[in-house]
JSON list of C-alpha atoms in Angstrom, two decimals:
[
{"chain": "A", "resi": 1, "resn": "UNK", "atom": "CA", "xyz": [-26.67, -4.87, -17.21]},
{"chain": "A", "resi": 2, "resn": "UNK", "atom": "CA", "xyz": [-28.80, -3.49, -14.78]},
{"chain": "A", "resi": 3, "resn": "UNK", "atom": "CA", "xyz": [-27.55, -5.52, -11.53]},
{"chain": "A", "resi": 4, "resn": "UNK", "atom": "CA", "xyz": [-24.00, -4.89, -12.15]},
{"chain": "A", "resi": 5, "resn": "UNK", "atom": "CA", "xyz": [-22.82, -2.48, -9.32]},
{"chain": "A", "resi": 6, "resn": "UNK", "atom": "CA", "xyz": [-19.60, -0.14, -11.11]},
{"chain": "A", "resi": 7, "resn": "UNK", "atom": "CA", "xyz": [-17.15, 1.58, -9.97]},
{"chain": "A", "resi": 8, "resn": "UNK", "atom": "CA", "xyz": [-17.23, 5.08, -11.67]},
{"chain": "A", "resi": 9, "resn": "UNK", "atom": "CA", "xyz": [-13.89, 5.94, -13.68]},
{"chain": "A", "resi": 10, "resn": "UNK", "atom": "CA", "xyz": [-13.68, 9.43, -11.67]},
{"chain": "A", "resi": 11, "resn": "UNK", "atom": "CA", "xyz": [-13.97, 7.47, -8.27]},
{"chain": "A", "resi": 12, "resn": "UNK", "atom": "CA", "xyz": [-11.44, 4.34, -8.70]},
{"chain": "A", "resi": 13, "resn": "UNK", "atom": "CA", "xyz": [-8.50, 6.90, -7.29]},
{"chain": "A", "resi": 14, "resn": "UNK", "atom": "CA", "xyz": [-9.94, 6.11, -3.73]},
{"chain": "A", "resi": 15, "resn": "UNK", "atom": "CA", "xyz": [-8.97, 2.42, -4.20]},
{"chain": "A", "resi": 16, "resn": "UNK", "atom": "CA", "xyz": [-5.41, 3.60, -6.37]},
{"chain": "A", "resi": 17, "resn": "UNK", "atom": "CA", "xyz": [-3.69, 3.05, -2.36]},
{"chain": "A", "resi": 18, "resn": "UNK", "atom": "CA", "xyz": [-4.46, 0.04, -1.83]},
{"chain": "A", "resi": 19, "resn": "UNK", "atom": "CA", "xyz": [-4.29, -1.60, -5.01]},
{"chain": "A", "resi": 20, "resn": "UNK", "atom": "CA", "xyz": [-0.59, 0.00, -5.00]},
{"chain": "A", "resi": 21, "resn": "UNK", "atom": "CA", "xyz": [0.80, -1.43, -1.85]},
{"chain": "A", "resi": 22, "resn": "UNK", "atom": "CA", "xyz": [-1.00, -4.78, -2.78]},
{"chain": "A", "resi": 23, "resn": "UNK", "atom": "CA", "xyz": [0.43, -4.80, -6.50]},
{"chain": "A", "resi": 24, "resn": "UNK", "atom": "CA", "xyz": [3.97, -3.63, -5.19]},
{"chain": "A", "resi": 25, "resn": "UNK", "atom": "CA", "xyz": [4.03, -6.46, -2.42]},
{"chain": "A", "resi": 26, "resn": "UNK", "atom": "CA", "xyz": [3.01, -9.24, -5.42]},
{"chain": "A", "resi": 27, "resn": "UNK", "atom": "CA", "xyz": [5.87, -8.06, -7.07]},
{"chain": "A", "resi": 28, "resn": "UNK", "atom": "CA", "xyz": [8.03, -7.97, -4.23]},
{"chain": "A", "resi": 29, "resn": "UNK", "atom": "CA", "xyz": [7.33, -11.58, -3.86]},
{"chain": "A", "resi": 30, "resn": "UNK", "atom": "CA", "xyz": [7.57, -12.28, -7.70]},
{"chain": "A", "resi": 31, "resn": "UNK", "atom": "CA", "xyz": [10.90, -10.53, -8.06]},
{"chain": "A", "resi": 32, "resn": "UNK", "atom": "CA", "xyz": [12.45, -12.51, -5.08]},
{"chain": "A", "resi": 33, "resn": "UNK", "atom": "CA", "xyz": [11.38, -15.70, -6.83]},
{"chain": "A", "resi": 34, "resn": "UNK", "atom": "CA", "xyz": [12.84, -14.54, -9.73]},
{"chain": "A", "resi": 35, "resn": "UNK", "atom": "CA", "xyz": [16.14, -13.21, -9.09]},
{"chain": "A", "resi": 36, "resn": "UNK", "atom": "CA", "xyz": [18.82, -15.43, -8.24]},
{"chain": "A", "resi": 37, "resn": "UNK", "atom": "CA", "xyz": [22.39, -14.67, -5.96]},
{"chain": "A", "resi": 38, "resn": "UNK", "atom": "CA", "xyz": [23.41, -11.14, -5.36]},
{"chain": "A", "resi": 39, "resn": "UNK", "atom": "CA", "xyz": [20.24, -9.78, -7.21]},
{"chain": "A", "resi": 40, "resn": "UNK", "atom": "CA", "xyz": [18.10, -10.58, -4.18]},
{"chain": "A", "resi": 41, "resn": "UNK", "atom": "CA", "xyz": [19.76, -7.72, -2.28]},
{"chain": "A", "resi": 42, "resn": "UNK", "atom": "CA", "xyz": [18.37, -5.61, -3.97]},
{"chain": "A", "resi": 43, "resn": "UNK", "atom": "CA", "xyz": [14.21, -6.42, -3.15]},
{"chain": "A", "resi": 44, "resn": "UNK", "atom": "CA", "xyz": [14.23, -4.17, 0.23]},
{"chain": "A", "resi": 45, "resn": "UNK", "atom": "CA", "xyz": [15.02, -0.68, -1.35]},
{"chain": "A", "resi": 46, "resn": "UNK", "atom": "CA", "xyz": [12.50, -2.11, -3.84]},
{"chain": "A", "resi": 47, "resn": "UNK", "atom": "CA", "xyz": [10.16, -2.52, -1.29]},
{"chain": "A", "resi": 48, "resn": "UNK", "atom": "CA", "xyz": [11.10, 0.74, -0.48]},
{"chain": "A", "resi": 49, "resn": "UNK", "atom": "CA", "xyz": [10.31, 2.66, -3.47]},
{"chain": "A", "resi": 50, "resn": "UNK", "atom": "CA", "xyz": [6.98, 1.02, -3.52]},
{"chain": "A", "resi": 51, "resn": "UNK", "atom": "CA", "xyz": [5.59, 2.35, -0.19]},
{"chain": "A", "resi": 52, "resn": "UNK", "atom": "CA", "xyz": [7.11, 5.70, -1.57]},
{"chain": "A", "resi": 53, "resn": "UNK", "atom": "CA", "xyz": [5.10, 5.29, -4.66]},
{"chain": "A", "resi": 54, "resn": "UNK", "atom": "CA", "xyz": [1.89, 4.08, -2.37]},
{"chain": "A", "resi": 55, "resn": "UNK", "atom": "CA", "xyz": [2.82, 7.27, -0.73]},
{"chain": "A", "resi": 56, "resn": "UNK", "atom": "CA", "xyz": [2.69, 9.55, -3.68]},
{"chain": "A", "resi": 57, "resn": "UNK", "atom": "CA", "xyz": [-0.33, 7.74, -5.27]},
{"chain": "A", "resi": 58, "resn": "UNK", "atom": "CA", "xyz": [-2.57, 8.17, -1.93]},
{"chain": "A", "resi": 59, "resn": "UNK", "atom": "CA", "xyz": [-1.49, 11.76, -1.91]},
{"chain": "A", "resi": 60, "resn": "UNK", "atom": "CA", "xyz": [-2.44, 12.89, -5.56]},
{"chain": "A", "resi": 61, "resn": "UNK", "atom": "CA", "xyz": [-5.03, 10.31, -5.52]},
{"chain": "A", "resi": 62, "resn": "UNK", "atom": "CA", "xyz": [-6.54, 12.37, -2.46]},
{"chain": "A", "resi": 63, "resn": "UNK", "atom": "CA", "xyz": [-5.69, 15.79, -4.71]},
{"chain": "A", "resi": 64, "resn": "UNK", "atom": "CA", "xyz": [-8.52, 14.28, -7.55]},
{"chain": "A", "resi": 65, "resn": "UNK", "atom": "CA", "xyz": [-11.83, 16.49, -7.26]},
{"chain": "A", "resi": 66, "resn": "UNK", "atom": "CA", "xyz": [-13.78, 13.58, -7.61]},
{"chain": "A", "resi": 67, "resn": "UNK", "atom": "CA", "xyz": [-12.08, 12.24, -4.43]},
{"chain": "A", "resi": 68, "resn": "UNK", "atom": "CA", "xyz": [-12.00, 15.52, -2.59]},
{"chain": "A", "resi": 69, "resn": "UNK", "atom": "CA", "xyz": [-15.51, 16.25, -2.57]},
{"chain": "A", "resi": 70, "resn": "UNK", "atom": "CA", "xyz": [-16.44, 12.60, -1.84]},
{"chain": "A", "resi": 71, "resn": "UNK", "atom": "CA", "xyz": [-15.76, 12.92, 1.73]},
{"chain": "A", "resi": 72, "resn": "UNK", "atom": "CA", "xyz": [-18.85, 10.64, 3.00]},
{"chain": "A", "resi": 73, "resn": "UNK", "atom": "CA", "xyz": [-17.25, 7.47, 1.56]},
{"chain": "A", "resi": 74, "resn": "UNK", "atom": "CA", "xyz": [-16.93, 6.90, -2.32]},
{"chain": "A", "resi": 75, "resn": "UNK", "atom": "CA", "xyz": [-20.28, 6.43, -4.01]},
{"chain": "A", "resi": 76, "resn": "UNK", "atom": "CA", "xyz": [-19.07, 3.00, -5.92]},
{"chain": "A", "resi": 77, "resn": "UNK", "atom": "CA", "xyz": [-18.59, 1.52, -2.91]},
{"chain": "A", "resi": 78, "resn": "UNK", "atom": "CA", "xyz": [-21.87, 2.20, -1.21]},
{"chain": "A", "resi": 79, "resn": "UNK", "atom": "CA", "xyz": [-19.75, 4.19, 1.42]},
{"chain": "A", "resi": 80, "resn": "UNK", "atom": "CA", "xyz": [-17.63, 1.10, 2.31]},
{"chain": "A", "resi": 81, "resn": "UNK", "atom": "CA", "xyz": [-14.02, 3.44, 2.15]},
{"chain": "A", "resi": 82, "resn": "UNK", "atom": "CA", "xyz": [-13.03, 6.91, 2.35]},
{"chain": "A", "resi": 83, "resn": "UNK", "atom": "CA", "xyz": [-9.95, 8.91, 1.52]},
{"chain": "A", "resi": 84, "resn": "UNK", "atom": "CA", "xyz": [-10.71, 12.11, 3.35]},
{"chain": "A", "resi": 85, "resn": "UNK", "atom": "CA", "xyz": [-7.69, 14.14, 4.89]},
{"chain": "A", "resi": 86, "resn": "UNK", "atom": "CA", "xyz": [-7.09, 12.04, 8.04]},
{"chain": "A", "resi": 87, "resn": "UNK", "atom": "CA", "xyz": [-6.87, 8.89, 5.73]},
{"chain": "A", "resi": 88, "resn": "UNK", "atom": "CA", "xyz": [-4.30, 10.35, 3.82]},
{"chain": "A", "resi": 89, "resn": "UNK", "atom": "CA", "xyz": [-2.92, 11.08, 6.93]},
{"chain": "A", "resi": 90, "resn": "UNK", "atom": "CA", "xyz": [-2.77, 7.91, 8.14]},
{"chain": "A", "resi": 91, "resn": "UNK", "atom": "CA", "xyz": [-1.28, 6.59, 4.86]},
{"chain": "A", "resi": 92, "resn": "UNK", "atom": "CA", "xyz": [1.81, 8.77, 4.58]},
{"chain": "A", "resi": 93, "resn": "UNK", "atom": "CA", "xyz": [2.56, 8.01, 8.12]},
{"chain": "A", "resi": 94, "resn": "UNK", "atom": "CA", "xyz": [2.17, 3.98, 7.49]},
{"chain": "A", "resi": 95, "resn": "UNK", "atom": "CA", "xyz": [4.47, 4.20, 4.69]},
{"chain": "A", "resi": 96, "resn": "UNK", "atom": "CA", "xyz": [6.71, 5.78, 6.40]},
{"chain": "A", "resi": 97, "resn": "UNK", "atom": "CA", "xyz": [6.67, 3.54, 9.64]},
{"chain": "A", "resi": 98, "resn": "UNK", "atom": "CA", "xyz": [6.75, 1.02, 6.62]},
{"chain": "A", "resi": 99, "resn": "UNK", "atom": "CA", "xyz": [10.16, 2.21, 4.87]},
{"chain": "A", "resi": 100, "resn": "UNK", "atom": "CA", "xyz": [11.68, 2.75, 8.17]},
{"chain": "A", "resi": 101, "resn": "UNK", "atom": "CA", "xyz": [11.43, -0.83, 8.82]},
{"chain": "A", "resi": 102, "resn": "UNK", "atom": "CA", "xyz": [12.51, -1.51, 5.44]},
{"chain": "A", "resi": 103, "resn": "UNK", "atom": "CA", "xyz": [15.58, 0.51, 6.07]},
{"chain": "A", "resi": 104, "resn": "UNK", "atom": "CA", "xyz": [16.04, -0.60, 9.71]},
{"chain": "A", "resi": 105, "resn": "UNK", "atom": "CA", "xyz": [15.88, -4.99, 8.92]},
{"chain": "A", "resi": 106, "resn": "UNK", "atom": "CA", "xyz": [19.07, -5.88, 6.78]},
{"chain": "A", "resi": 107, "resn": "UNK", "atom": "CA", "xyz": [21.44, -6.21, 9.97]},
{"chain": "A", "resi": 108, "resn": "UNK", "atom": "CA", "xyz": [18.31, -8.35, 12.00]},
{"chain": "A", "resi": 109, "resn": "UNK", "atom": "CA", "xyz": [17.84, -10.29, 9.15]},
{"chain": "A", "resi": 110, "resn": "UNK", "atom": "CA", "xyz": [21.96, -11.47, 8.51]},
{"chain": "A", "resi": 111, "resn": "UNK", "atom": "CA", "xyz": [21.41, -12.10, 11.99]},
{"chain": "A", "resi": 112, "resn": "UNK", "atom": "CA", "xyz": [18.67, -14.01, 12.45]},
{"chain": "A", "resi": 113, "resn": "UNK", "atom": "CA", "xyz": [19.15, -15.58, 9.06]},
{"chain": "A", "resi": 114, "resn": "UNK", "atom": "CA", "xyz": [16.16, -15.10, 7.29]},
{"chain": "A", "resi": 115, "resn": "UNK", "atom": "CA", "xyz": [15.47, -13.99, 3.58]},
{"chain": "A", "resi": 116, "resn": "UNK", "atom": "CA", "xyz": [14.96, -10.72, 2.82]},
{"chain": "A", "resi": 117, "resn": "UNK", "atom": "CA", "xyz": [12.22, -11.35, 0.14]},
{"chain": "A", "resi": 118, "resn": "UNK", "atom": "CA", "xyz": [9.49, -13.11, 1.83]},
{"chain": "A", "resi": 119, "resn": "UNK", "atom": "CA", "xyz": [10.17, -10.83, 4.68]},
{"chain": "A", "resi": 120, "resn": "UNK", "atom": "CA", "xyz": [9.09, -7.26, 2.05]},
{"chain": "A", "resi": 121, "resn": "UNK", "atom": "CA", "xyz": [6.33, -9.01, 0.70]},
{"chain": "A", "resi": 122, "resn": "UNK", "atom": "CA", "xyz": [5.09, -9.68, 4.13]},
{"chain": "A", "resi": 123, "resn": "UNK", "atom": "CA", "xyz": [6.00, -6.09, 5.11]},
{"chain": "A", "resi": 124, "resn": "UNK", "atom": "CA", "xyz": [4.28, -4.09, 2.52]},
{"chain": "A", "resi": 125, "resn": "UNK", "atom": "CA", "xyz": [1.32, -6.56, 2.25]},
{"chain": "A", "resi": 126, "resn": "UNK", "atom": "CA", "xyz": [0.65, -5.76, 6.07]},
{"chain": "A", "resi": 127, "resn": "UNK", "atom": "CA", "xyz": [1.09, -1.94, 5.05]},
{"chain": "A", "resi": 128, "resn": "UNK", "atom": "CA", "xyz": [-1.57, -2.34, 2.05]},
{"chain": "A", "resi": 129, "resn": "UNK", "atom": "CA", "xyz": [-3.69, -4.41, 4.84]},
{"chain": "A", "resi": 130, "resn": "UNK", "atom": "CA", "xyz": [-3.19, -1.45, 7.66]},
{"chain": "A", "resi": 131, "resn": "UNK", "atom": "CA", "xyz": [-4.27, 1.17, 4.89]},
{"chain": "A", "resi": 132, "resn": "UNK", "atom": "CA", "xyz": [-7.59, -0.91, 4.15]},
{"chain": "A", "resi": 133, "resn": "UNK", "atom": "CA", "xyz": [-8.22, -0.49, 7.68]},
{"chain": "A", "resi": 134, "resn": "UNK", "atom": "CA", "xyz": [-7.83, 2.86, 7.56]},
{"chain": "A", "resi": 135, "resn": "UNK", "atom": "CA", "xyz": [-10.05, 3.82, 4.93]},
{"chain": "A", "resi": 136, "resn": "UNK", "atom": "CA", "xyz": [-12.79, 1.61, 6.06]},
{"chain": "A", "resi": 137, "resn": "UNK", "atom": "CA", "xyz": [-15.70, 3.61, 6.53]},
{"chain": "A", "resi": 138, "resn": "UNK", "atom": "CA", "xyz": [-17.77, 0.80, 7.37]},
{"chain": "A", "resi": 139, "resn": "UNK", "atom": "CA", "xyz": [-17.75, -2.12, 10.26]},
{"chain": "A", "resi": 140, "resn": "UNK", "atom": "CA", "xyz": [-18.51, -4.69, 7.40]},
{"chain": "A", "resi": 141, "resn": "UNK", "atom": "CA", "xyz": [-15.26, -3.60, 5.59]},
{"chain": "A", "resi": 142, "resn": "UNK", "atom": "CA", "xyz": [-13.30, -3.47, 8.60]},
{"chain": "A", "resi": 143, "resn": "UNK", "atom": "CA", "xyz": [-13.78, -7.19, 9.14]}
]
């Protein structure tokens, strides 16, 4: 097919962030639909481990050579997202801002009574949302 605009295999690792942090917060929300009684205490150091993991997989995504040298936005994407150095950048520290959330809501949670579940998902789907905005290379993709 000649209209059919790919994604070459070498340049996907400049979407791997994203698609992390989204995946992670759709099972966030899975699991806490899921699990039942003392189980569910468990979904915000899983929440956890997946902006560490979004971590890791922007940083050795941004390690790929096919990444590195595609500094003027990723080919595939007509130039829609980048993953340059300050991207990365701005990844690690979101995920970190992220898990320190993560770590910091258990006691305003109990207080305020709300569930821990819905509350991750949220969370990490507004980091996967913040990291979108930060490798938008374009105005079009930052709307």
């Amino acid at each position: 097919m000649q209209g059919l605009n790919t994604i070459p295999y070498d340049q996907i690792w400049a979407l791997a962030p994203v698609c992390t942090a989204t995946l992670v917060g759709l099972v966030v929300l899975l699991r806490d639909l899921v699990l039942k009684g003392d189980k569910r205490e468990m979904i915000l150091p899983a929440a956890g481990h997946g902006l560490v993991a979004t971590g890791l997989v922007a940083y050795f995504a941004r390690v790929q050579p096919a990444v590195r040298h595609a500094v003027a936005g990723v080919p595939g994407t007509a130039g829609g997202i980048d993953l340059d150095r300050f991207v990365l950048a701005i990844v690690l520290i979101v995920c970190a801002a992220g898990l320190l959330c993560l770590y910091l809501a258990p006691q305003y949670l109990k207080r305020r009574g709300i569930q821990e579940g819905p509350f991750a998902a949220l969370w990490v789907l507004a980091v996967a949302g913040m990291i979108v905005m930060a490798q938008a290379a374009d105005l079009l993709v930052l709307f």
